[in-house]
């Protein structure tokens, strides 16, 4: 049995087409046969394109470019037909001439149905008019699979006969979901059992037996590789003996289609967004939710008797509850909306710090901190006579807990530290640091700006007194963030801004403030983007933060292994178990030169000091190049990054 040498495990396409022709000739009512290799008839049935989404790599504009073929050359496809080998291998081929492909909305495509109303069922009429229906109660319905939209309905086949075009050939799929195909199962299995690669390696990535919105992104038995390859990677110094890169928890190619900006082209290349530690991109459900707010709900909140005020208030307070649930906080009264992490830390410094700290007291921060978790405490120290002390790190960038314990003393009033370093990716032992601080009688602020999009955050388990993060770091809008504070503590703190919305009663002699969270939300807040943040948390929750963490961990190990093979590349920050940040320098090039070369290939990374100069200077550098990964990145993105670095070194 011959196979394609470029994609091991993929059988020769001409043989597959011959088998398919023989098979479908024997089945009454099926589509016409396949033509010559690379020249399928417009009406032909291609068994490799079981989703009806064959990628034409001769047409550059694409929502899902194959990252392995980012160069100007036309890649050699399976059989030369213009189909991406990796897309076929993961059964995720996309028609690049039709960016919408098969992913149309089954609910309103020519059915004449009226969209669901505003009254609680979550479909925007205006979004329907644009063909962008999104179920606000279920943010992962932006790209439903039209073949499997109805529970129990037979999907429409390529030939229009109502039978499923997908070929179910893996041994683990004991029963096809559609009765019209049940009699064909033994024949299909017998034919394909004779092909060694099919018999040994299941190729269908999805479970259609339980088809529906919640299963759209997820892989049955986790059988599809990150890039259509099978690989196992061992990272030196890692606790894991081996990481199987062939088992991601969800299909990244389907997830990627939810992010419109990832369809952009930069310098003629498909955009590869590796600047996620600076800001993350926004999925369509978040974009649509914000638009829906301005089209149907826009009003100030809390103080009006009209309908739009009620809608806006419900949406805003609903977002607060989503944040509470996502963080596992005890009460919505512990969730305060602010502009972002920087404003959040300043709020605590100006309110709690100025009220409760005095000369001689001490604040502890770590060497890993972002400037936003250094400068406000320096200002407070200068104003109040407070001393700032720093937890050192080792040569991998890990917190030295023994040294931290030596810093704790009866004068320690506050410990403020990051859960994940934005410059190095180090994950700090947050629970231990918090417990030790509480044992010394100190309060704790935990900076979650870089952790909430990568790790599960359980505030009732971690037990910090304050927790802060920014919406734009977790696929939400800019200009919105959160301060969590324990309710009793917040109610004991003075407001840091005065004005409307945060008062119960005002006279010229005295003002009575609301309890938290109202006392810290003076004036008209960023209502629409708070609602957008809620939609982003819905999206992340639907994918599953643990699934995201697993996928990104695999991707980080893969990237680390390849980057260590680039001559002259120095990784800055090598702590085991780190988050998906890869700071580096490249011998012979300035960091800006590397960044510009990557940008030429459509790759976005951050260069500079990343607002974390103290930790970079700890490693003897003033700046780094910083690729940072998210769940919509792929091994192909990493391959393209590393290929540019190798090319620079060859020059």
XYZ file of C-alpha atoms in Angstrom:
651
model
C 0.000 0.000 0.000
C 1.653 3.280 -1.042
C 1.389 6.365 1.085
C 2.073 10.030 0.605
C 5.680 10.661 1.618
C 5.008 14.258 2.695
C 2.363 13.215 5.182
C 3.145 9.768 6.681
C 0.004 7.894 7.515
C -1.978 9.441 4.644
C -2.654 6.940 1.812
C -2.005 7.805 -1.813
C -4.841 9.995 -3.064
C -5.148 8.340 -6.457
C -5.754 5.002 -4.757
C -8.244 6.588 -2.385
C -10.125 8.102 -5.298
C -10.167 4.763 -7.103
C -11.544 3.079 -3.979
C -14.104 5.817 -3.536
C -15.266 5.554 -7.141
C -15.684 1.791 -6.859
C -17.517 2.169 -3.601
C -19.942 4.860 -4.686
C -20.685 3.186 -8.015
C -22.025 0.299 -5.988
C -24.292 2.530 -3.884
C -27.513 3.679 -5.616
C -28.240 7.417 -5.634
C -24.739 8.616 -4.816
C -22.811 11.424 -6.482
C -20.890 11.029 -9.777
C -17.394 9.616 -9.745
C -14.207 11.493 -9.166
C -12.223 12.717 -12.152
C -8.505 12.769 -12.696
C -6.249 13.457 -9.778
C -6.261 17.149 -9.027
C -9.223 17.746 -11.399
C -12.395 16.736 -9.549
C -15.692 17.303 -11.296
C -17.743 20.143 -9.782
C -20.350 17.590 -8.811
C -17.932 14.882 -7.740
C -17.812 13.446 -4.261
C -14.442 13.612 -2.562
C -14.311 11.208 0.396
C -11.363 13.105 1.832
C -13.413 16.294 2.095
C -15.972 14.711 4.412
C -16.925 18.075 5.851
C -17.428 19.730 2.471
C -14.610 22.155 3.192
C -11.768 21.378 0.797
C -8.966 23.925 1.018
C -7.787 25.510 -2.228
C -4.261 26.687 -1.469
C -4.006 28.388 -4.856
C -6.292 31.108 -3.559
C -4.291 33.116 -0.974
C -7.061 34.924 0.992
C -8.163 32.568 3.719
C -9.726 32.546 7.147
C -7.788 29.407 8.044
C -4.437 29.403 6.225
C -2.275 26.354 6.583
C 0.562 27.649 8.829
C 3.004 25.116 7.378
C 2.884 26.824 3.982
C 3.232 30.499 4.816
C 5.818 31.123 2.122
C 5.137 32.421 -1.372
C 5.401 28.997 -2.960
C 2.278 27.028 -3.646
C 2.504 23.976 -1.369
C 2.471 20.524 -2.815
C -0.871 19.117 -1.802
C -2.045 15.560 -1.475
C -2.273 14.459 -5.062
C -1.579 18.014 -6.265
C -5.205 18.998 -5.949
C -4.689 22.112 -3.855
C -5.855 20.487 -0.633
C -3.830 21.060 2.520
C -2.267 17.782 3.703
C -2.530 18.776 7.350
C -6.118 19.855 6.880
C -6.994 16.512 5.311
C -5.099 14.636 7.991
C -7.242 16.266 10.679
C -10.355 16.176 8.460
C -10.587 19.954 8.732
C -10.159 20.976 5.096
C -11.572 24.419 4.345
C -12.532 25.924 1.005
C -10.342 28.996 0.879
C -12.300 30.389 -2.048
C -15.346 30.577 0.161
C -14.364 31.821 3.572
C -17.741 31.093 5.046
C -17.607 27.559 3.732
C -20.258 25.345 5.220
C -20.401 27.288 8.436
C -23.648 29.084 7.815
C -26.371 29.609 10.334
C -28.845 26.731 10.111
C -31.456 28.622 12.080
C -32.225 31.334 9.571
C -30.760 30.293 6.208
C -33.732 30.776 3.944
C -36.200 29.263 6.361
C -38.260 32.392 6.852
C -38.107 31.935 10.597
C -38.213 35.066 12.686
C -35.168 35.460 14.928
C -35.624 34.886 18.597
C -36.758 37.982 20.399
C -34.871 40.242 22.734
C -37.047 39.014 25.578
C -34.621 36.625 27.117
C -33.821 34.165 24.359
C -30.567 35.726 23.327
C -30.620 36.128 19.514
C -29.925 39.578 18.100
C -32.297 40.523 15.235
C -29.684 42.828 13.795
C -27.112 40.064 13.903
C -29.610 37.881 12.035
C -29.933 40.518 9.356
C -26.180 40.430 8.899
C -26.101 36.622 8.881
C -24.179 36.585 12.167
C -26.599 34.995 14.592
C -25.086 34.412 18.005
C -26.858 32.815 20.923
C -25.901 35.072 23.827
C -26.745 32.317 26.288
C -24.411 29.949 24.474
C -21.457 31.864 23.028
C -20.031 28.924 21.094
C -22.798 28.888 18.526
C -21.146 31.391 16.244
C -20.129 28.588 13.900
C -22.663 25.754 14.154
C -22.131 22.766 11.928
C -25.024 22.887 9.430
C -24.777 19.156 8.780
C -25.646 18.355 12.362
C -27.798 21.261 13.492
C -30.916 19.364 14.407
C -31.117 16.713 17.090
C -32.210 13.560 15.379
C -32.465 15.168 11.933
C -30.724 13.610 8.970
C -28.122 16.041 7.657
C -28.190 17.203 4.067
C -25.579 15.378 2.023
C -23.448 16.715 -0.801
C -25.726 14.984 -3.271
C -28.838 16.315 -1.554
C -30.072 12.873 -0.594
C -30.221 13.557 3.130
C -27.530 11.087 4.096
C -24.307 12.053 5.872
C -21.254 12.550 3.640
C -18.866 11.744 6.487
C -17.172 8.376 6.243
C -16.987 6.703 9.658
C -14.093 4.321 9.553
C -12.407 4.236 12.970
C -12.787 1.043 14.959
C -13.975 2.996 17.983
C -17.009 4.306 16.096
C -19.227 1.289 16.553
C -22.404 2.928 15.331
C -23.045 5.687 12.824
C -25.465 8.338 14.054
C -27.765 8.230 11.041
C -29.914 5.204 10.292
C -29.625 5.608 6.514
C -25.981 4.608 6.767
C -26.213 1.730 9.204
C -26.327 -1.005 6.546
C -23.183 0.403 4.918
C -21.036 0.268 8.036
C -19.747 -3.309 7.618
C -18.765 -2.651 3.991
C -17.015 0.590 4.859
C -15.095 -1.030 7.682
C -14.129 -4.008 5.523
C -12.839 -1.781 2.709
C -10.871 0.503 4.978
C -9.541 -2.294 7.184
C -7.372 -3.275 4.226
C -5.575 0.079 4.333
C -2.928 -0.211 7.076
C -2.809 3.491 7.940
C -6.577 3.639 8.353
C -6.733 0.444 10.345
C -4.121 1.656 12.811
C -4.857 5.360 13.073
C -8.414 6.712 13.396
C -8.814 9.822 11.245
C -12.218 11.292 12.135
C -11.656 13.900 14.843
C -15.206 14.671 15.891
C -17.845 12.824 17.790
C -21.086 13.231 15.874
C -22.961 10.753 18.018
C -23.713 13.557 20.438
C -23.709 16.372 17.928
C -24.647 19.827 19.101
C -23.199 23.193 19.986
C -21.278 21.992 23.018
C -19.488 19.239 21.085
C -18.667 21.328 18.031
C -15.139 22.207 19.132
C -14.222 19.018 20.918
C -12.532 15.871 19.688
C -13.769 12.379 20.457
C -11.060 10.406 22.223
C -8.675 13.302 21.492
C -7.382 11.655 18.309
C -6.401 14.598 16.111
C -2.947 16.106 16.382
C -2.242 19.783 16.775
C -1.046 20.089 13.190
C -2.088 16.835 11.605
C 1.059 15.143 12.893
C 1.761 12.691 15.668
C 4.525 13.569 18.060
C 5.783 13.084 21.575
C 8.044 15.649 23.186
C 10.176 15.515 26.293
C 11.203 18.892 27.683
C 14.491 18.779 29.621
C 13.860 19.570 33.262
C 10.154 18.852 32.960
C 8.397 16.559 35.394
C 6.641 14.932 32.436
C 8.471 12.007 30.909
C 6.663 12.521 27.649
C 3.925 14.753 26.323
C 1.781 13.379 23.519
C 1.164 16.257 21.146
C -1.368 14.209 19.213
C -4.127 14.650 21.795
C -5.422 18.206 22.112
C -8.686 18.692 24.007
C -10.424 20.643 21.214
C -10.091 21.338 17.500
C -8.040 24.524 17.229
C -8.942 25.038 13.558
C -12.629 25.337 14.407
C -11.933 27.570 17.397
C -9.745 29.795 15.236
C -12.642 30.572 12.919
C -14.414 32.343 15.790
C -11.768 35.109 15.721
C -12.347 37.392 12.702
C -9.018 39.210 13.002
C -7.134 35.945 12.513
C -8.356 36.054 8.909
C -6.276 39.205 8.337
C -3.189 39.232 6.158
C -0.078 41.188 7.095
C 2.523 41.879 4.416
C 0.698 39.400 2.224
C 0.974 36.649 4.830
C -1.688 35.159 7.086
C -1.605 36.891 10.475
C 0.035 34.811 13.211
C -0.806 36.486 16.515
C 1.884 35.699 19.094
C 1.456 38.845 21.188
C -1.146 37.422 23.536
C 0.577 38.493 26.763
C 0.067 42.089 25.628
C -3.539 41.613 24.504
C -5.669 38.757 23.250
C -7.896 38.773 20.188
C -11.685 38.819 20.475
C -14.058 36.065 19.345
C -17.148 36.883 17.301
C -19.548 36.257 20.214
C -17.812 39.017 22.212
C -17.834 41.443 19.292
C -21.494 40.684 18.603
C -22.481 41.016 22.249
C -21.012 44.512 22.484
C -22.695 45.518 19.234
C -25.979 44.068 20.474
C -25.730 46.141 23.654
C -25.364 49.390 21.735
C -28.106 48.449 19.286
C -30.701 47.211 21.786
C -29.777 47.952 25.427
C -27.719 51.149 25.607
C -28.614 53.193 28.668
C -27.156 54.267 31.950
C -27.801 51.791 34.728
C -29.600 51.566 38.083
C -31.420 54.908 38.188
C -34.268 54.963 35.686
C -37.762 53.601 35.230
C -37.597 52.942 31.502
C -37.091 49.688 29.608
C -33.579 50.283 28.272
C -32.275 51.126 31.744
C -33.639 47.811 32.966
C -32.009 45.950 30.084
C -28.664 47.686 30.595
C -28.747 47.127 34.350
C -29.554 43.455 33.905
C -26.738 43.020 31.383
C -24.195 44.861 33.557
C -25.065 43.097 36.787
C -25.295 39.827 34.882
C -21.685 40.342 33.825
C -20.717 40.904 37.461
C -22.238 37.541 38.356
C -20.332 35.891 35.488
C -17.070 37.269 36.886
C -17.983 36.065 40.377
C -18.725 32.589 39.072
C -15.603 32.436 36.896
C -13.361 33.327 39.854
C -15.411 31.389 42.432
C -15.785 34.467 44.604
C -18.254 34.254 47.477
C -20.454 37.219 46.476
C -21.100 39.636 43.623
C -20.499 42.369 46.199
C -16.818 41.428 46.030
C -16.536 42.240 42.302
C -15.681 45.829 41.302
C -15.418 46.931 37.670
C -12.448 49.181 36.813
C -10.485 50.024 33.640
C -7.972 47.214 34.051
C -5.258 45.728 36.241
C -3.299 48.986 36.502
C -6.294 50.929 37.789
C -7.186 48.010 40.047
C -3.812 48.045 41.829
C -3.920 51.831 42.103
C -7.372 51.583 43.686
C -6.051 49.259 46.399
C -2.976 51.435 46.952
C -4.954 54.667 47.164
C -7.774 53.250 49.250
C -6.523 50.414 51.433
C -2.871 51.459 51.444
C -3.336 55.090 52.371
C -5.961 54.237 54.982
C -4.333 51.313 56.762
C -0.551 51.590 56.236
C 1.712 53.985 58.138
C 5.389 54.859 58.540
C 7.541 51.844 59.344
C 5.183 49.320 57.791
C 6.487 47.079 55.015
C 5.134 45.927 51.646
C 6.602 42.856 49.939
C 6.607 42.419 46.153
C 8.501 39.905 44.009
C 11.301 40.452 41.510
C 8.909 39.274 38.768
C 6.489 42.184 38.963
C 5.096 44.328 36.167
C 5.666 48.044 36.676
C 1.970 48.383 37.568
C 2.646 46.317 40.690
C 5.743 48.297 41.637
C 5.127 51.996 40.955
C 1.915 52.461 43.027
C 3.635 50.918 46.060
C 6.725 53.090 45.543
C 4.480 56.150 45.497
C 2.745 54.989 48.664
C 6.098 54.290 50.328
C 7.368 57.771 49.549
C 4.163 59.379 50.765
C 3.669 57.341 53.950
C 7.190 56.282 54.911
C 6.503 52.634 54.093
C 9.370 50.281 53.153
C 9.263 48.179 49.969
C 10.970 44.754 50.095
C 11.557 42.330 47.191
C 11.396 38.521 46.959
C 14.348 37.296 44.855
C 14.189 34.633 42.123
C 16.597 31.912 41.002
C 18.279 31.586 37.610
C 15.189 29.904 36.140
C 12.994 32.793 37.279
C 11.325 30.951 40.170
C 10.396 32.554 43.482
C 12.810 31.659 46.304
C 10.349 30.728 49.048
C 13.030 30.442 51.738
C 14.126 34.011 51.073
C 10.496 35.146 51.068
C 9.923 33.682 54.512
C 12.941 35.602 55.806
C 11.329 38.859 54.639
C 8.094 38.280 56.559
C 7.955 39.948 59.960
C 5.445 41.744 62.223
C 5.917 44.959 60.213
C 4.745 43.270 56.979
C 1.295 44.678 56.238
C 0.834 43.773 52.557
C 2.232 41.234 50.086
C 1.493 42.043 46.427
C 2.687 39.650 43.723
C 1.883 38.235 40.308
C 0.445 34.773 39.746
C 2.142 34.540 36.309
C 5.048 36.670 35.127
C 4.296 38.623 31.979
C 7.986 38.716 30.985
C 9.062 35.148 31.790
C 5.875 33.106 32.109
C 6.860 31.867 35.577
C 3.892 30.531 37.553
C 4.382 31.468 41.187
C 3.390 29.232 44.136
C 0.472 31.526 44.923
C -1.245 29.426 47.576
C 1.957 29.032 49.601
C 2.844 32.716 49.347
C -0.662 33.747 50.431
C -0.794 31.331 53.365
C 2.627 32.438 54.623
C 1.594 36.095 54.401
C -1.615 35.479 56.326
C 0.402 33.601 58.923
C 2.412 36.789 59.438
C -0.751 38.884 59.723
C -0.415 40.568 56.308
C -3.017 41.174 53.612
C -2.379 39.902 50.075
C -3.015 41.279 46.587
C -2.691 38.694 43.806
C -2.136 40.057 40.278
C -3.999 37.768 37.872
C -3.541 39.757 34.656
C -1.484 36.969 33.061
C -3.077 33.992 34.810
C -6.838 34.197 34.218
C -6.610 33.220 30.549
C -4.306 30.255 31.198
C -5.094 28.772 34.624
C -8.118 28.001 36.754
C -8.469 30.686 39.435
C -10.407 29.653 42.560
C -10.415 32.582 44.947
C -12.058 30.720 47.797
C -9.241 28.171 47.615
C -6.369 30.614 47.053
C -7.839 33.020 49.638
C -6.182 36.323 48.665
C -7.620 39.520 50.104
C -7.505 41.202 46.688
C -7.338 39.815 43.149
C -7.074 41.923 39.990
C -7.176 41.291 36.239
C -7.881 42.944 32.864
C -10.589 41.966 30.392
C -8.433 42.389 27.294
C -6.045 39.683 28.533
C -8.865 37.111 28.494
C -10.387 37.677 25.036
C -12.588 40.529 26.229
C -12.609 44.266 25.458
C -10.007 46.830 26.452
C -10.860 49.393 29.108
C -12.508 46.951 31.499
C -11.052 45.023 34.424
C -11.871 43.745 37.872
C -10.897 44.204 41.490
C -11.950 41.360 43.745
C -11.846 42.117 47.446
C -13.231 40.327 50.483
C -16.551 41.976 51.234
C -15.904 43.012 54.839
C -12.532 44.441 53.873
C -13.970 46.444 50.972
C -16.705 47.899 53.173
C -14.064 49.071 55.667
C -12.108 50.928 52.972
C -12.579 54.545 51.985
C -13.693 55.233 48.404
C -10.901 56.349 46.132
C -13.136 58.432 43.834
C -16.254 60.445 44.668
C -19.285 61.230 42.542
C -22.558 59.778 41.384
C -23.635 56.166 41.742
C -21.482 55.479 44.810
C -23.521 57.428 47.373
C -26.593 56.784 49.473
C -27.075 60.391 50.624
C -25.261 63.710 50.184
C -25.557 66.953 52.109
C -23.107 69.838 52.172
C -21.946 68.618 55.547
C -21.801 64.845 55.077
C -21.905 62.041 52.492
C -23.034 58.485 53.133
C -21.508 55.906 50.780
C -22.905 52.688 49.390
C -21.352 49.423 50.437
C -19.178 47.577 47.942
C -19.141 47.301 45.039
C -21.050 50.576 44.502
C -18.742 52.704 46.651
C -15.875 51.997 44.234
C -17.774 52.586 40.988
C -18.240 56.348 40.898
C -19.806 57.879 37.794
C -20.880 56.150 34.602
C -18.817 53.039 34.180
C -17.792 51.140 31.068
C -21.126 49.350 30.848
C -20.897 47.890 27.351
C -17.408 46.484 27.838
C -18.363 44.957 31.190
C -21.081 43.117 29.258
C -18.466 42.169 26.648
C -16.221 40.816 29.401
C -19.082 38.637 30.547
C -19.404 37.256 27.020
C -15.655 36.544 26.921
C -15.865 34.597 30.175
C -18.798 32.646 28.746
C -16.651 31.741 25.745
C -13.674 30.639 27.828
C -15.952 28.691 30.151
C -17.493 26.877 27.202
C -14.089 25.761 25.920
C -13.030 24.940 29.476
C -10.132 26.665 31.216
C -8.580 23.283 32.035
C -8.768 22.272 28.355
C -7.140 25.572 27.422
C -4.384 25.039 29.968
C -3.691 21.519 28.677
C -3.548 22.594 25.037
C -1.317 25.598 25.716
C 1.002 23.457 27.817
C 1.485 21.025 24.929
C 2.078 23.934 22.567
C 4.617 25.521 24.929
C 6.607 22.295 25.192
C 6.596 21.953 21.422
C 7.762 25.556 20.931
C 10.421 25.324 23.648
C 11.963 22.233 22.101
C 12.193 23.814 18.625
C 13.452 27.189 19.854
C 16.269 25.550 21.813
C 17.512 24.146 18.501
C 18.023 27.629 16.993
C 21.754 28.506 17.176
C 22.487 31.549 19.320
C 18.982 31.760 20.813
C 18.816 32.334 24.560
C 15.552 31.720 26.396
C 15.004 34.082 29.321
C 12.964 32.357 32.036
C 13.034 28.572 32.075
C 10.968 27.679 35.125
C 9.259 24.280 34.858
C 5.478 24.481 34.627
C 5.601 28.023 33.255
C 2.791 29.608 31.259
C 3.009 30.098 27.506
C 5.505 32.983 27.319
C 8.797 32.555 25.435
C 11.124 35.524 25.986
C 14.393 35.261 24.093
C 17.335 37.059 22.564
C 19.088 36.048 19.314
C 22.836 36.416 19.017
C 23.892 38.803 16.259
C 20.573 40.650 16.083
C 18.905 43.373 18.076
C 15.476 42.480 19.404
C 13.876 45.085 17.158
C 15.541 43.539 14.108
C 14.113 40.144 15.024
C 10.671 41.649 15.585
C 10.732 43.373 12.194
C 11.836 40.202 10.414
C 8.986 38.282 12.024
C 6.518 41.014 11.122
C 7.562 40.686 7.473
C 6.205 37.128 7.649
C 2.956 38.238 9.315
C 4.077 37.183 12.814
C 3.188 39.567 15.650
C 5.432 39.437 18.729
C 6.341 41.980 21.408
C 9.850 43.423 21.701
C 11.079 45.662 24.518
C 11.188 45.542 28.298
C 7.516 44.496 28.657
C 7.034 46.937 31.562
C 9.149 44.568 33.664
C 12.618 46.084 33.667
C 13.740 44.815 37.095
C 13.296 41.129 36.219
C 14.946 41.459 32.804
C 17.929 43.215 34.391
C 18.120 40.332 36.851
C 19.045 38.245 33.782
C 21.422 40.832 32.355
C 19.254 42.103 29.509
C 17.351 45.318 28.871
C 14.786 43.813 26.522
C 13.704 40.579 24.840
C 11.645 39.281 21.959
C 8.496 37.814 23.506
C 6.232 35.435 21.598
C 3.289 34.470 23.797
C 0.768 31.769 22.991
C -2.996 31.369 23.293
C -5.402 28.532 22.563
C -5.973 29.683 18.968
C -2.290 29.261 18.105
C -1.005 26.083 16.463
C 2.187 24.104 15.990
C 2.145 25.502 12.467
C 2.383 29.026 13.911
C 5.386 27.904 15.934
C 6.960 26.241 12.887
C 6.712 29.498 10.931
C 8.242 31.471 13.818
C 11.157 29.072 14.193
C 11.789 28.885 10.436
C 12.269 32.673 10.334
C 14.719 32.491 13.254
C 16.721 29.771 11.497
C 16.764 31.846 8.311
C 18.102 34.852 10.232
C 20.903 32.737 11.678
C 21.826 31.378 8.239
C 22.284 34.940 7.016
